[in-house]
Coordinates of C-alpha atoms in Angstrom, one line a residue:
M30 CA 0.0 0.0 0.0
S31 CA 1.4 3.4 -0.9
H32 CA 2.1 5.9 1.8
A33 CA -0.4 8.3 0.3
R34 CA -3.3 5.9 0.8
H35 CA -2.8 5.6 4.6
V36 CA -5.5 7.2 6.6
V37 CA -3.8 9.0 9.6
L38 CA -5.4 8.0 12.9
N39 CA -4.3 9.6 16.2
V40 CA -6.1 9.1 19.4
N41 CA -6.8 12.1 21.6
V42 CA -6.7 10.9 25.2
L43 CA -8.9 13.5 27.1
N44 CA -9.5 12.7 30.7
L45 CA -11.3 9.3 30.8
G46 CA -13.0 10.0 27.5
I47 CA -14.4 13.0 25.6
H48 CA -17.8 12.6 27.2
T49 CA -18.2 14.7 30.4
G50 CA -19.7 11.7 32.2
S51 CA -17.0 9.3 31.1
W52 CA -15.4 9.0 34.5
Q53 CA -18.7 7.5 35.8
R54 CA -18.7 4.7 33.2
S55 CA -15.0 3.9 32.7
S56 CA -13.5 0.7 34.2
E57 CA -10.5 3.0 35.2
P58 CA -10.7 4.7 38.6
P59 CA -12.0 8.3 38.4
T60 CA -8.5 9.7 39.3
A61 CA -6.7 7.7 36.5
F62 CA -6.2 11.0 34.6
A63 CA -3.5 11.8 37.2
D64 CA -1.7 8.5 36.8
P65 CA 1.0 8.3 34.0
N66 CA 0.5 4.6 33.8
Y67 CA -3.1 5.2 32.6
Y68 CA -1.8 7.0 29.5
V69 CA 0.8 4.2 29.0
R70 CA -2.0 1.7 29.0
M71 CA -4.0 3.7 26.4
A72 CA -0.9 4.1 24.3
R73 CA -0.2 0.4 24.3
L74 CA -3.7 -0.2 23.2
A75 CA -3.3 2.3 20.4
E76 CA 0.0 0.7 19.4
R77 CA -1.8 -2.6 19.2
G78 CA -3.9 -1.2 16.5
A79 CA -0.9 0.5 14.7
L80 CA -2.4 3.9 15.2
D81 CA -0.2 6.8 14.3
A82 CA 0.0 8.8 17.5
L83 CA -1.3 9.6 21.0
F84 CA -2.5 13.2 21.2
L85 CA -2.7 15.2 24.4
A86 CA -4.6 18.5 24.8
D87 CA -3.6 21.1 27.4
G88 CA -5.4 23.8 29.2
P89 CA -3.4 25.9 31.7
A90 CA -6.6 26.6 33.7
L91 CA -9.4 24.7 35.3
R92 CA -12.3 24.3 32.9
D93 CA -14.8 22.0 34.6
H94 CA -15.8 22.0 38.2
P95 CA -14.2 18.9 39.7
A96 CA -17.7 17.8 40.9
L97 CA -18.8 17.7 37.3
R98 CA -15.7 16.0 35.9
P99 CA -12.3 15.3 37.3
S100 CA -10.0 17.2 34.9
Q101 CA -6.7 16.4 33.2
A102 CA -4.1 17.6 35.7
L103 CA -0.7 16.5 34.5
E104 CA 1.4 18.6 32.1
P105 CA 1.4 17.0 28.7
S106 CA 5.2 16.8 28.0
V107 CA 5.6 15.0 31.3
I108 CA 3.0 12.4 30.4
L109 CA 4.3 11.9 26.9
A110 CA 7.8 11.3 28.2
S111 CA 6.4 8.3 30.1
V112 CA 4.4 7.2 27.1
A113 CA 7.5 7.4 24.8
A114 CA 9.6 5.4 27.2
E115 CA 7.0 2.6 27.2
T116 CA 6.2 2.3 23.5
E117 CA 8.2 1.5 20.4
H118 CA 6.4 2.9 17.4
L119 CA 3.5 5.2 18.5
G120 CA 3.9 8.9 17.9
V121 CA 3.3 11.3 20.7
I122 CA 1.7 14.8 20.1
G123 CA 1.6 17.4 22.9
T124 CA -0.4 20.6 23.0
L125 CA 1.6 23.6 24.4
S126 CA 0.5 27.2 24.3
S127 CA 2.6 29.9 22.5
T128 CA 0.9 32.5 24.7
F129 CA 2.0 31.1 28.1
N130 CA 5.5 29.6 27.4
D131 CA 9.0 30.9 26.6
P132 CA 10.2 29.9 23.1
V133 CA 13.8 28.9 24.2
E134 CA 12.7 26.8 27.2
L135 CA 9.9 25.2 25.2
A136 CA 12.2 24.5 22.2
A137 CA 14.7 22.7 24.5
R138 CA 12.0 20.8 26.4
L139 CA 10.3 19.5 23.2
L140 CA 13.5 18.7 21.3
S141 CA 14.6 16.7 24.4
L142 CA 11.3 14.8 24.2
D143 CA 11.8 14.2 20.5
I144 CA 15.3 12.8 21.1
L145 CA 14.1 10.7 24.0
S146 CA 11.3 9.2 21.8
G147 CA 13.6 8.4 18.9
G148 CA 12.0 11.0 16.6
R149 CA 8.3 10.4 17.4
F150 CA 7.2 13.7 18.8
A151 CA 5.1 16.5 17.4
W152 CA 4.1 19.9 18.9
N153 CA 0.5 21.0 18.6
V154 CA 0.7 24.8 18.6
V155 CA -2.2 26.7 20.2
T156 CA -2.6 30.4 21.2
T157 CA -5.1 29.6 24.1
Y158 CA -8.4 31.5 24.0
S159 CA -9.3 31.1 27.7
P160 CA -9.1 34.3 29.7
A161 CA -9.0 32.1 32.8
A162 CA -5.6 31.0 31.7
G163 CA -4.5 34.6 31.5
G164 CA -5.5 35.0 35.1
N165 CA -3.3 32.1 36.1
F166 CA -0.4 33.9 34.5
G167 CA -1.1 37.3 36.0
L168 CA -2.4 38.9 32.8
A169 CA -4.8 41.7 33.8
D170 CA -5.5 42.4 30.1
Y171 CA -5.8 39.2 28.0
P172 CA -4.2 39.7 24.6
D173 CA -6.6 39.9 21.7
R174 CA -6.7 37.4 18.9
S175 CA -4.5 39.4 16.5
T176 CA -1.8 39.9 19.1
R177 CA -1.9 36.2 20.1
Y178 CA -1.4 35.1 16.5
R179 CA 1.4 37.5 15.8
R180 CA 3.1 36.3 18.9
A181 CA 2.5 32.7 17.9
A182 CA 3.9 33.2 14.4
E183 CA 7.1 34.7 15.8
F184 CA 7.2 32.1 18.6
V185 CA 7.1 29.2 16.1
D186 CA 9.8 30.8 13.9
V187 CA 12.1 31.2 16.9
V188 CA 11.5 27.6 18.0
L189 CA 12.1 26.3 14.4
A190 CA 15.3 28.4 14.1
L191 CA 16.6 26.9 17.4
W192 CA 15.7 23.4 16.3
R193 CA 17.4 23.8 12.9
D194 CA 20.5 25.2 14.5
A195 CA 20.8 22.4 17.1
G196 CA 24.2 20.8 16.8
T197 CA 25.5 23.0 14.0
G198 CA 27.3 25.6 16.1
R199 CA 26.0 28.5 13.9
G200 CA 23.8 30.1 16.5
V201 CA 20.5 32.0 16.2
D202 CA 20.2 35.8 16.1
H203 CA 16.5 36.8 16.3
R204 CA 15.2 40.3 17.1
G205 CA 11.5 40.6 16.6
E206 CA 8.3 42.2 17.9
F207 CA 8.0 39.9 20.9
F208 CA 11.3 38.1 21.3
T209 CA 15.1 38.7 21.2
V210 CA 17.0 35.4 21.1
V211 CA 20.8 35.2 20.5
G212 CA 22.4 31.8 21.0
S213 CA 21.9 28.0 20.7
L214 CA 20.4 25.1 22.5
A215 CA 22.7 22.7 24.2
L216 CA 21.2 19.8 22.1
G217 CA 21.8 18.0 18.9
P218 CA 19.1 17.2 16.3
S219 CA 16.7 14.3 16.8
P220 CA 16.5 11.2 14.5
Q221 CA 13.7 13.1 12.5
G222 CA 15.7 16.4 12.4
H223 CA 13.3 18.1 14.8
P224 CA 9.7 17.7 16.1
L225 CA 6.8 18.0 13.7
L226 CA 4.4 20.9 14.0
V227 CA 0.6 20.5 14.4
Q228 CA -1.7 23.5 14.4
A229 CA -5.2 23.7 16.0
G230 CA -7.3 26.7 15.2
G231 CA -9.9 27.6 12.6
S232 CA -9.5 31.4 12.5
P233 CA -8.1 32.9 9.3
Q234 CA -4.8 33.7 11.2
G235 CA -4.6 30.1 12.4
R236 CA -5.2 28.7 8.9
D237 CA -2.5 30.9 7.4
L238 CA -0.1 29.8 10.2
A239 CA -1.0 26.2 9.3
G240 CA -0.3 26.7 5.6
R241 CA 3.0 28.2 6.3
V242 CA 4.5 25.9 8.9
A243 CA 2.3 23.0 10.0
D244 CA 2.8 19.3 9.1
A245 CA -0.8 18.6 10.3
V246 CA -3.9 20.5 11.3
F247 CA -6.3 19.5 14.1
S248 CA -9.6 20.8 12.7
A249 CA -13.2 20.9 13.8
E250 CA -15.4 20.7 10.8
L251 CA -18.8 19.1 11.5
D252 CA -20.2 18.4 8.0
L253 CA -18.6 17.1 4.8
G254 CA -19.0 20.2 2.8
A255 CA -17.3 22.4 5.4
G256 CA -14.6 19.7 5.6
I257 CA -13.9 19.9 1.9
E258 CA -13.7 23.7 2.0
H259 CA -11.3 23.8 4.9
Y260 CA -9.2 21.1 3.4
R261 CA -8.8 23.1 0.2
Y262 CA -8.3 26.4 2.0
V263 CA -5.3 25.1 4.1
K264 CA -3.8 23.2 1.1
D265 CA -4.0 26.3 -1.0
A266 CA -2.4 28.3 1.8
A267 CA 0.5 25.8 1.9
Q268 CA 0.9 26.1 -1.8
A269 CA 0.9 29.9 -1.5
H270 CA 3.8 29.6 0.9
G271 CA 5.8 27.5 -1.5
R272 CA 5.0 24.1 0.0
G273 CA 3.3 21.1 -1.5
R274 CA -0.3 20.3 -0.9
A275 CA 0.7 16.9 0.6
D276 CA 3.0 18.6 3.1
V277 CA 0.2 19.4 5.5
K278 CA -2.2 16.7 6.7
I279 CA -5.8 17.7 7.6
L280 CA -7.1 15.8 10.7
P281 CA -10.6 16.7 12.0
G282 CA -11.7 15.5 15.4
L283 CA -14.0 12.5 15.4
I284 CA -16.0 11.7 18.5
T285 CA -17.1 8.0 18.5
T286 CA -19.8 6.2 20.5
I287 CA -19.7 2.6 19.1
G288 CA -22.1 -0.3 19.7
S289 CA -22.5 -3.7 18.0
S290 CA -25.5 -2.1 16.2
R291 CA -26.7 1.5 15.7
A292 CA -29.5 0.9 18.2
E293 CA -27.0 -0.3 20.8
A294 CA -24.8 2.7 20.2
E295 CA -27.8 5.1 20.6
R296 CA -28.6 3.5 23.9
R297 CA -25.0 3.9 25.1
Y298 CA -25.1 7.6 24.0
D299 CA -28.4 8.3 25.8
E300 CA -27.2 6.5 28.9
Q301 CA -24.1 8.7 29.0
N302 CA -26.1 11.9 28.5
A303 CA -28.4 11.0 31.3
L304 CA -25.4 11.4 33.7
L305 CA -25.1 15.1 32.8
P306 CA -26.6 18.0 34.7
E307 CA -29.6 19.5 33.0
N308 CA -28.7 21.9 30.2
H309 CA -25.0 20.9 30.2
D310 CA -24.7 20.7 26.5
L311 CA -26.9 23.8 26.0
E312 CA -24.5 25.8 28.2
R313 CA -21.5 24.5 26.2
L314 CA -23.2 25.6 22.9
S315 CA -23.9 29.0 24.5
Q316 CA -20.2 29.4 25.1
V317 CA -19.4 28.5 21.5
L318 CA -21.9 30.9 20.0
G319 CA -21.1 33.6 22.4
E320 CA -24.6 34.1 23.8
D321 CA -26.8 32.6 26.6
L322 CA -29.3 30.3 24.8
A323 CA -31.2 29.2 28.0
A324 CA -34.3 31.4 27.3
L325 CA -34.7 30.3 23.7
P326 CA -37.4 27.6 22.7
L327 CA -35.7 24.3 22.0
D328 CA -37.9 23.2 19.2
E329 CA -37.7 26.3 17.1
P330 CA -34.9 27.1 14.6
V331 CA -31.8 28.9 16.0
P332 CA -32.4 32.6 15.4
D333 CA -30.5 34.1 12.5
R334 CA -29.0 36.8 14.7
L335 CA -26.9 34.1 16.4
L336 CA -25.6 32.8 13.1
G337 CA -24.2 35.9 11.4
D338 CA -20.6 37.1 11.4
V339 CA -19.1 38.0 14.8
A340 CA -19.3 41.8 15.2
D341 CA -15.7 42.1 16.4
P342 CA -13.6 39.0 15.9
A343 CA -10.7 40.5 17.8
K344 CA -12.8 40.7 21.0
F345 CA -14.7 37.3 20.6
A346 CA -13.6 35.3 23.6
A347 CA -14.3 31.8 22.3
S348 CA -12.9 29.8 19.3
L349 CA -13.8 31.2 15.9
G350 CA -13.1 27.9 14.3
F351 CA -15.5 26.0 16.6
R352 CA -18.2 28.7 16.1
E353 CA -17.8 28.7 12.3
S354 CA -18.2 24.9 12.2
V355 CA -21.3 24.9 14.4
V356 CA -22.9 27.8 12.5
R357 CA -22.3 26.0 9.2
L358 CA -23.9 22.8 10.6
I359 CA -27.0 24.6 11.9
E360 CA -27.5 26.5 8.7
S361 CA -27.0 23.6 6.3
G362 CA -29.4 21.4 8.3
G363 CA -31.9 24.0 9.2
L364 CA -31.6 22.7 12.8
T365 CA -33.8 23.5 15.7
L366 CA -31.9 24.5 18.9
R367 CA -32.6 21.0 20.4
Q368 CA -31.2 19.3 17.2
A369 CA -28.2 21.7 17.3
V370 CA -27.4 20.8 20.9
R371 CA -27.6 17.1 20.1
E372 CA -25.3 17.4 17.1
F373 CA -22.9 19.6 18.9
S374 CA -22.7 17.1 21.8
G375 CA -20.9 19.5 24.1
A376 CA -17.5 19.0 22.4
G377 CA -17.5 20.9 19.0
H378 CA -16.3 18.0 16.8
R379 CA -18.1 15.6 14.4
V380 CA -19.9 12.9 16.3
V381 CA -20.6 9.3 15.0
V382 CA -23.0 7.2 17.1
G383 CA -23.2 3.8 15.4
S384 CA -21.7 0.4 14.6
P385 CA -18.1 -0.2 13.6
V386 CA -19.2 -0.1 10.0
D387 CA -20.8 3.3 10.5
V388 CA -17.6 4.7 11.9
A389 CA -15.5 3.1 9.1
D390 CA -17.9 4.5 6.5
T391 CA -17.5 8.1 7.9
I392 CA -13.7 7.8 7.8
E393 CA -13.7 6.4 4.3
R394 CA -16.2 9.0 3.0
W395 CA -14.3 12.0 4.3
F396 CA -11.0 10.6 3.2
L397 CA -12.0 9.8 -0.4
A398 CA -14.0 13.1 -0.8
G399 CA -10.9 15.2 0.0
A400 CA -12.2 16.4 3.4
A401 CA -9.6 14.7 5.6
D402 CA -6.3 12.9 5.5
G403 CA -7.3 11.2 8.7
F404 CA -8.7 11.9 12.1
N405 CA -7.9 12.7 15.7
L406 CA -10.1 10.1 17.3
M407 CA -12.0 11.1 20.5
P408 CA -13.6 8.0 22.0
D409 CA -16.5 8.6 24.4
V410 CA -15.1 6.5 27.2
F411 CA -11.7 4.9 27.8
P412 CA -10.6 2.2 27.6
D413 CA -13.6 0.4 26.0
G414 CA -14.3 3.1 23.4
L415 CA -10.7 2.8 22.1
E416 CA -10.7 -1.0 22.4
V417 CA -13.7 -1.4 20.2
F418 CA -12.2 0.9 17.6
V419 CA -8.9 -1.0 17.6
D420 CA -10.5 -4.4 17.5
E421 CA -13.5 -3.8 15.2
V422 CA -13.1 -0.6 13.2
V423 CA -9.4 -0.9 12.3
P424 CA -9.9 -4.4 10.7
I425 CA -12.6 -2.9 8.5
L426 CA -10.4 -0.1 7.3
R427 CA -7.6 -2.5 6.6
A428 CA -9.9 -4.7 4.6
R429 CA -10.8 -1.6 2.5
G430 CA -7.2 -0.9 1.9
L431 CA -7.2 2.4 3.9
F432 CA -5.0 1.6 6.9
R433 CA -1.7 -0.1 7.6
T434 CA -1.3 -3.6 9.0
H435 CA 1.9 -2.8 10.8
Y436 CA 4.4 0.0 11.4
A437 CA 6.9 0.4 8.6
E438 CA 8.5 3.8 9.5
S439 CA 10.8 4.5 12.5
T440 CA 9.9 8.2 12.9
L441 CA 6.7 10.2 13.0
R442 CA 8.0 12.4 10.2
E443 CA 8.4 9.5 7.9
R444 CA 4.9 8.3 8.8
F445 CA 3.3 11.7 8.2
T446 CA 5.3 13.1 5.3
G447 CA 7.1 10.1 3.7
T448 CA 10.5 11.9 4.2
A449 CA 13.2 11.3 6.7
T450 CA 14.3 15.0 7.1
P451 CA 12.4 18.2 7.6
T452 CA 11.9 20.6 4.7
E453 CA 12.5 24.3 5.0
R454 CA 9.5 26.5 5.8
R455 CA 9.2 30.2 5.1
V456 CA 9.9 32.3 8.2
L457 CA 8.9 35.8 9.1
A458 CA 11.2 38.8 8.9
G459 CA 13.4 39.1 11.9
T460 CA 14.4 35.4 12.2

């Protein structure tokens, strides 16, 4: 099977599952999210299915009240060091914010992890849109979107410059808007040259950053048409920056609730939702759309005034990418508020509730239609939500010629890009 025909499949290990009530249904103890061995167990399960990578999110602030859901508490690069040491092939992808880190320290920490893993690490770059995180870092005035993305672009360029310089003795001399860096890391290159870059963010600035530097994009499109548009947009941006369209992989999030039949999966889904406080998902949708929806009638269409363009994108507190995806889904389906809440499912990514064949059909349809190069899988509950994917969905994808039977590459770069060494990316002035 040619490299180009492999669907990319990462598993996003969020708490004990993407569903808020997952900790009440998992066979793992509710505090497993604070145990490095829990992530090692999930990684070994993913490696059993020859999945591409284990993906960790990060939020440098408390999101959910602990009484609602015990929250991920361990810093991602620490967890991934444990995972890398206990696996042979599985890639490890960590989310770290450009807003709340220093580029020199982060470049050294992540290159160290890449070397430790034998060239299996990727950094998911985010700018962090949570004002609560700003409070944790003493920011009285949270930077607006434009400032965060300008800082992120320069931050990435500094990190790339330090990684490319590692072991050469040349040194970096960067003097920009946000950073002045003169010197070198006390590290050599990793087996894959340096870590891969993943970008998560659907704003125009985020998509441009992805086109310029990313090896992969974690996207949030909810319907096929939007997926195709986003796929073309980012690939076009990569081409505009002198890169190949295949240089950046588009990986939407895919939430799965799997049963032996569609009816069984629906029962599982309804049982999970019964564990949630009343209006939980409605409150989450309110956060995404930027307005309290509690007073609106559930069985009438979502008002047009909530679906138009954001008046001032620079001051919009939530994710523009999530909002755009949800608005597109509501408008294309003419959804009532109740239907929108169910489709949104409190998480902002495409949801498949069905049999293993249903899940495989969605993956194949998006892949062949040019809407995705693969997916970041988000099982409802760990470990059984991942087990059923590995044991029942992966064999279907293999039978259809869409997924590998074994690992053939030694580094994550070779697996994602088909090349052993990094290609040059266009950097901003000042680097």
